[in-house]
Short mmCIF file of C-alpha atoms and ligand atoms in Angstrom, two decimals:
data_model
loop_
_atom_site.label_atom_id
_atom_site.label_comp_id
_atom_site.label_asym_id
_atom_site.label_seq_id
_atom_site.Cartn_x
_atom_site.Cartn_y
_atom_site.Cartn_z
CA MET M 1 30.18 -11.93 71.92
CA SER M 2 27.38 -10.93 74.28
CA ASP M 3 27.68 -7.87 76.49
CA ARG M 4 29.07 -8.99 79.81
CA TYR M 5 27.88 -8.31 83.35
CA ALA M 6 28.46 -10.05 86.68
CA VAL M 7 27.72 -9.99 90.37
CA ILE M 8 30.63 -10.17 92.80
CA GLY M 9 30.42 -11.05 96.51
CA ARG M 10 31.68 -13.48 99.13
CA PRO M 11 30.15 -15.99 99.41
CA ILE M 12 28.38 -15.84 96.05
CA ASN M 13 26.95 -19.32 95.64
CA HIS M 14 23.43 -18.36 96.79
CA THR M 15 23.11 -15.32 94.55
CA LYS M 16 19.90 -14.95 92.53
CA SER M 17 21.27 -12.14 90.35
CA PRO M 18 22.29 -14.25 87.33
CA LEU M 19 18.77 -15.82 87.35
CA ILE M 20 17.04 -12.45 87.67
CA HIS M 21 19.11 -10.72 84.99
CA GLY M 22 18.78 -13.73 82.74
CA LEU M 23 15.00 -13.51 82.99
CA PHE M 24 15.08 -9.76 82.39
CA ALA M 25 17.28 -10.25 79.29
CA GLN M 26 14.97 -12.92 77.95
CA ALA M 27 11.85 -10.87 78.51
CA SER M 28 13.32 -7.74 76.93
CA HIS M 29 15.02 -9.61 74.07
CA GLN M 30 18.49 -8.44 75.04
CA GLN M 31 21.68 -10.34 74.34
CA LEU M 32 23.84 -10.42 77.42
CA ALA M 33 25.88 -12.74 79.62
CA TYR M 34 25.59 -12.35 83.40
CA GLY M 35 27.93 -14.33 85.63
CA ALA M 36 28.77 -14.67 89.32
CA ILE M 37 32.28 -14.06 90.72
CA GLU M 38 33.47 -15.16 94.13
CA GLY M 39 35.37 -12.14 95.41
CA THR M 40 38.61 -12.45 97.35
CA LEU M 41 39.31 -10.29 100.37
CA ASP M 42 42.74 -9.20 99.17
CA GLY M 43 41.95 -9.01 95.46
CA PHE M 44 38.49 -7.49 95.10
CA GLU M 45 39.63 -4.29 93.33
CA ALA M 46 41.89 -6.23 90.94
CA GLN M 47 38.99 -8.57 90.14
CA VAL M 48 36.74 -5.67 89.23
CA LEU M 49 39.39 -4.11 87.01
CA GLN M 50 40.10 -7.43 85.40
CA PHE M 51 36.45 -7.91 84.61
CA ARG M 52 36.36 -4.49 83.01
CA GLU M 53 39.55 -5.22 81.02
CA GLY M 54 37.86 -8.37 79.73
CA GLY M 55 35.06 -6.31 78.22
CA GLY M 56 32.67 -6.24 81.20
CA LEU M 57 30.16 -3.39 81.07
CA GLY M 58 28.82 -3.43 84.59
CA MET M 59 28.71 -5.28 87.89
CA ASN M 60 26.44 -5.81 90.87
CA ILE M 61 28.19 -5.72 94.20
CA THR M 62 27.07 -7.62 97.21
CA ALA M 63 28.41 -8.23 100.73
CA PRO M 64 31.07 -7.61 101.90
CA PHE M 65 32.33 -5.43 99.07
CA LYS M 66 29.81 -2.57 98.76
CA LEU M 67 32.02 -0.03 100.52
CA ARG M 68 35.11 -1.05 98.60
CA ALA M 69 33.24 -0.80 95.30
CA PHE M 70 32.11 2.69 96.30
CA GLU M 71 35.68 3.70 97.05
CA LEU M 72 36.99 2.24 93.83
CA ALA M 73 34.63 4.31 91.67
CA ASP M 74 35.56 7.51 89.84
CA ARG M 75 32.03 8.89 90.02
CA ARG M 76 29.26 8.27 92.57
CA SER M 77 25.57 9.06 92.61
CA GLU M 78 24.12 11.09 95.48
CA ARG M 79 22.36 8.08 96.98
CA ALA M 80 25.52 6.00 96.77
CA GLN M 81 27.33 8.84 98.55
CA LEU M 82 24.80 8.91 101.39
CA ALA M 83 24.88 5.12 101.63
CA ARG M 84 28.67 5.15 101.40
CA ALA M 85 28.12 1.96 99.46
CA ALA M 86 27.68 0.82 95.85
CA ASN M 87 25.51 -2.09 94.81
CA ALA M 88 26.01 -1.48 91.08
CA LEU M 89 28.91 -0.25 88.91
CA LYS M 90 28.89 0.82 85.29
CA PHE M 91 32.05 1.02 83.18
CA GLU M 92 31.80 3.83 80.68
CA ASP M 93 34.21 6.11 78.91
CA GLY M 94 37.11 4.68 80.92
CA ARG M 95 35.45 5.50 84.23
CA ILE M 96 33.84 3.48 86.99
CA VAL M 97 30.49 4.89 88.04
CA ALA M 98 28.91 3.82 91.34
CA GLU M 99 25.21 3.58 92.06
CA ASN M 100 23.12 2.24 94.92
CA PHE M 101 19.70 0.90 94.00
CA ASP M 102 18.93 -0.93 97.23
CA GLY M 103 16.81 1.91 98.68
CA ILE M 104 14.93 2.70 95.50
CA GLY M 105 14.30 -1.03 95.04
CA LEU M 106 12.78 -1.25 98.51
CA LEU M 107 10.73 1.85 97.93
CA ARG M 108 9.38 0.57 94.60
CA ASP M 109 8.43 -2.73 96.12
CA ILE M 110 6.48 -1.03 98.90
CA GLU M 111 4.81 1.56 96.66
CA GLU M 112 4.26 -0.33 93.37
CA ASN M 113 3.99 -3.98 94.35
CA PHE M 114 2.33 -3.62 97.76
CA GLY M 115 0.40 -0.51 96.68
CA GLU M 116 1.39 1.45 99.78
CA PRO M 117 2.58 4.94 98.79
CA LEU M 118 4.68 6.58 101.45
CA ARG M 119 3.20 10.04 100.90
CA ASN M 120 1.82 11.39 104.19
CA ARG M 121 2.39 8.11 105.93
CA ARG M 122 4.23 7.53 109.16
CA VAL M 123 7.16 5.27 108.45
CA LEU M 124 9.38 3.55 110.97
CA MET M 125 12.79 2.05 110.00
CA LEU M 126 14.68 -0.07 112.42
CA GLY M 127 18.47 0.10 112.25
CA ALA M 128 21.06 2.68 111.19
CA GLY M 129 23.47 0.61 109.18
CA GLY M 130 24.16 0.38 105.45
CA ALA M 131 20.63 -0.77 104.56
CA VAL M 132 19.07 2.30 106.20
CA ARG M 133 21.63 4.63 104.70
CA GLY M 134 20.75 3.34 101.26
CA ALA M 135 17.03 3.87 101.81
CA LEU M 136 17.01 7.33 103.41
CA LEU M 137 17.11 9.57 100.33
CA PRO M 138 14.54 7.69 98.22
CA PHE M 139 12.24 7.35 101.25
CA LEU M 140 12.37 11.07 102.12
CA GLN M 141 11.83 11.98 98.47
CA ALA M 142 8.62 9.92 98.56
CA GLY M 143 7.14 12.49 100.99
CA PRO M 144 6.25 10.62 104.17
CA ARG M 145 4.57 12.53 107.00
CA GLU M 146 7.44 11.37 109.13
CA LEU M 147 10.35 8.95 108.79
CA VAL M 148 11.51 7.70 112.18
CA ILE M 149 14.82 5.82 112.48
CA ALA M 150 15.18 3.74 115.64
CA ASN M 151 18.49 2.21 116.59
CA ARG M 152 20.12 0.77 119.72
CA ASP M 153 23.31 2.71 119.17
CA MET M 154 22.18 6.33 119.20
CA ALA M 155 25.59 7.65 118.11
CA LYS M 156 25.14 5.88 114.78
CA ALA M 157 21.62 7.27 114.36
CA LEU M 158 22.82 10.77 115.29
CA ALA M 159 25.61 10.59 112.72
CA LEU M 160 23.04 9.79 110.06
CA ARG M 161 20.86 12.66 111.18
CA ASN M 162 23.86 15.04 111.04
CA GLU M 163 24.58 14.02 107.44
CA LEU M 164 21.01 14.43 106.33
CA ASP M 165 19.12 17.11 108.14
CA HIS M 166 15.56 16.85 106.84
CA PRO M 167 12.40 18.19 108.48
CA ARG M 168 10.57 14.84 108.16
CA LEU M 169 13.42 12.74 109.51
CA ARG M 170 13.52 11.94 113.20
CA ILE M 171 15.72 9.56 115.15
CA SER M 172 14.52 7.69 118.20
CA ARG M 173 15.52 5.25 120.88
CA TYR M 174 13.53 2.03 120.86
CA GLU M 175 11.92 2.77 124.23
CA GLU M 176 10.68 6.17 122.96
CA LEU M 177 8.51 4.35 120.41
CA GLN M 178 6.18 3.24 123.18
CA GLY M 179 2.64 4.44 122.45
CA GLN M 180 3.41 5.63 118.92
CA ALA M 181 1.70 4.33 115.78
CA PHE M 182 3.14 3.80 112.27
CA ASP M 183 1.63 2.89 108.90
CA ILE M 184 4.67 1.12 107.53
CA VAL M 185 7.50 -0.51 109.56
CA VAL M 186 10.70 -1.77 107.90
CA ASN M 187 13.16 -3.95 109.75
CA ALA M 188 16.49 -2.90 108.25
CA THR M 189 18.58 -4.28 111.12
CA SER M 190 20.64 -7.40 110.76
CA ALA M 191 18.87 -8.90 113.80
CA SER M 192 16.99 -11.51 111.74
CA LEU M 193 20.24 -12.99 110.43
CA THR M 194 20.91 -14.28 113.94
CA GLY M 195 17.28 -15.02 114.75
CA GLU M 196 16.98 -11.98 117.03
CA LEU M 197 14.26 -9.40 117.44
CA PRO M 198 14.94 -5.64 117.66
CA PRO M 199 13.80 -4.39 121.10
CA LEU M 200 10.43 -2.95 120.06
CA PRO M 201 8.30 -1.82 122.98
CA GLY M 202 4.61 -2.70 123.49
CA ALA M 203 2.25 -2.92 120.53
CA VAL M 204 4.10 -0.48 118.33
CA LEU M 205 3.32 -2.48 115.19
CA GLY M 206 -0.41 -2.66 116.00
CA GLU M 207 -1.66 -0.09 113.52
CA ALA M 208 0.79 -0.81 110.70
CA ARG M 209 -0.57 -1.79 107.29
CA LEU M 210 2.69 -3.37 106.19
CA ALA M 211 5.64 -4.92 108.04
CA TYR M 212 8.67 -5.33 105.80
CA GLU M 213 11.63 -7.57 106.59
CA LEU M 214 14.67 -6.88 104.42
CA ALA M 215 16.10 -10.36 104.67
CA TYR M 216 15.03 -12.59 101.78
CA GLY M 217 14.43 -16.30 102.18
CA LYS M 218 14.53 -16.32 105.96
CA GLY M 219 10.85 -17.21 106.34
CA LEU M 220 8.78 -15.96 109.24
CA THR M 221 11.51 -14.12 111.15
CA PRO M 222 10.95 -13.03 114.80
CA PHE M 223 10.08 -9.54 113.48
CA LEU M 224 7.46 -10.82 111.04
CA ASP M 225 6.12 -13.18 113.64
CA LEU M 226 5.65 -10.27 116.07
CA ALA M 227 3.97 -8.22 113.36
CA ARG M 228 1.58 -11.02 112.67
CA GLU M 229 0.85 -11.42 116.38
CA GLN M 230 0.07 -7.67 116.60
CA GLY M 231 -2.34 -7.92 113.71
CA VAL M 232 -0.37 -6.37 110.83
CA ALA M 233 -2.32 -7.20 107.65
CA ARG M 234 0.56 -7.56 105.22
CA LEU M 235 3.97 -9.09 105.77
CA ALA M 236 6.83 -8.77 103.29
CA ASP M 237 10.27 -10.20 102.94
CA GLY M 238 12.96 -8.75 100.69
CA VAL M 239 12.22 -10.67 97.51
CA GLY M 240 10.52 -7.70 95.81
CA MET M 241 13.35 -5.38 96.80
CA LEU M 242 15.88 -7.84 95.39
CA VAL M 243 14.10 -7.95 92.03
CA GLU M 244 13.36 -4.21 91.91
CA GLN M 245 16.95 -3.17 92.60
CA ALA M 246 18.05 -5.52 89.86
CA ALA M 247 15.52 -3.95 87.46
CA GLU M 248 16.94 -0.50 88.29
CA ALA M 249 20.47 -1.68 87.54
CA PHE M 250 19.30 -3.36 84.32
CA ALA M 251 17.61 -0.13 83.21
CA TRP M 252 20.73 1.85 84.08
CA TRP M 253 22.92 -0.42 82.04
CA ARG M 254 20.63 -1.28 79.16
CA GLY M 255 18.22 1.66 78.86
CA VAL M 256 15.18 -0.67 79.15
CA ARG M 257 13.29 -1.30 82.39
CA PRO M 258 12.05 -4.87 82.53
CA GLY M 259 8.80 -5.94 84.12
CA THR M 260 9.28 -7.39 87.61
CA ARG M 261 6.01 -9.13 88.58
CA ALA M 262 6.69 -12.51 86.96
CA VAL M 263 10.25 -12.64 88.31
CA ILE M 264 9.10 -11.76 91.85
CA ASP M 265 6.50 -14.50 91.64
CA GLN M 266 9.05 -17.00 90.47
CA LEU M 267 11.43 -16.20 93.35
CA THR M 268 8.85 -15.91 96.12
CA ILE M 269 9.17 -18.41 98.90
CA PRO M 270 5.98 -18.59 100.97
CA LEU M 271 6.61 -17.24 104.47
CA GLU M 272 5.20 -20.39 106.07
P1 ATR E 1 23.68 -3.48 107.21
O1 ATR E 1 24.70 -2.99 106.27
O2 ATR E 1 23.06 -4.79 106.85
O3 ATR E 1 22.66 -2.47 107.59
P2 ATR E 1 25.29 -2.98 109.54
O4 ATR E 1 25.80 -1.73 108.90
O5 ATR E 1 26.25 -3.89 110.19
O6 ATR E 1 24.50 -3.88 108.52
O7 ATR E 1 24.16 -2.56 110.56
C1 ATR E 1 23.46 -3.50 111.31
C2 ATR E 1 22.28 -2.80 111.95
O8 ATR E 1 21.49 -3.82 112.60
C3 ATR E 1 22.67 -1.82 113.01
O9 ATR E 1 21.74 -0.73 112.97
C4 ATR E 1 22.49 -2.60 114.32
O10 ATR E 1 22.12 -1.82 115.43
P3 ATR E 1 23.29 -1.10 116.37
O11 ATR E 1 23.87 -0.05 115.54
O12 ATR E 1 22.45 -0.52 117.48
O13 ATR E 1 24.20 -2.20 116.75
C5 ATR E 1 21.31 -3.44 113.95
N1 ATR E 1 21.15 -4.67 114.76
C6 ATR E 1 21.86 -5.82 114.69
N2 ATR E 1 21.40 -6.73 115.58
C7 ATR E 1 20.38 -6.14 116.22
C8 ATR E 1 19.45 -6.56 117.24
N3 ATR E 1 19.50 -7.80 117.76
N4 ATR E 1 18.51 -5.70 117.65
C9 ATR E 1 18.43 -4.45 117.10
N5 ATR E 1 19.27 -4.02 116.17
C10 ATR E 1 20.21 -4.83 115.71
#
């Protein structure tokens, strides 16, 4: 029998993970089966344990179970701890190990695929929820000149700042961004899911080289539209992040890091 893996979430019908991991397995000549499980709100933990009992070796976790997966684990990586969320689990030696590859996946997409290293750059991230928490450590480790986190709810941003006091990390209100310039701007809010735009003042995107929207498959969101209007040269949605975080999980489970370019190309939906 093939080694077994699965993604669990709710809803799960739109997941691309089985496709992505199937392509990785094919390209790296690995034998594995990767399924999708619709999680239940009252039975998530039991479903994970059951999958492990059935011989499962690892799982990807998607909304709304990332926090519960994190809590279920016996061991947690540092970045999972800061994110307070797990997007991947590994079952080994009778233990459940939690990881979070969302932030590193985003970072790799920006640095490797878009060719925009963060070192010495001014980076702006919008939001202070789970997506930002997951990205903070990898982003700071990449050595930006400054990483500014802007959020409407300042208490949430302050709480983040208190957990991770780093000389390059600054939190800001949206209105305080007026007149500032950034090289890379990432929209890690959930505003695009409801067709909204974070309250960015003036032409704050004007000097950016890259505007990155975390939502995949949402097309030209209000944020990307604004970035285009303000002349940002390159617009990105989350397809590369999706594939890169999957490659990290694959490497963690299988010890082989698959190539990502062909898979990203296959999944890319033109923005317009
Ligand atoms: P996720 O795990 O996807 O990051 P979350 O933890 O619910 O989701 O966080 C959502 C983030 O999107 C928050 O930072 C939220 O801002 P507030 O904390 O100020 O509420 C942000 N957000 C949602 N809708 C927004 C909007 N219309 N404009 C700006 N920020 C928005």
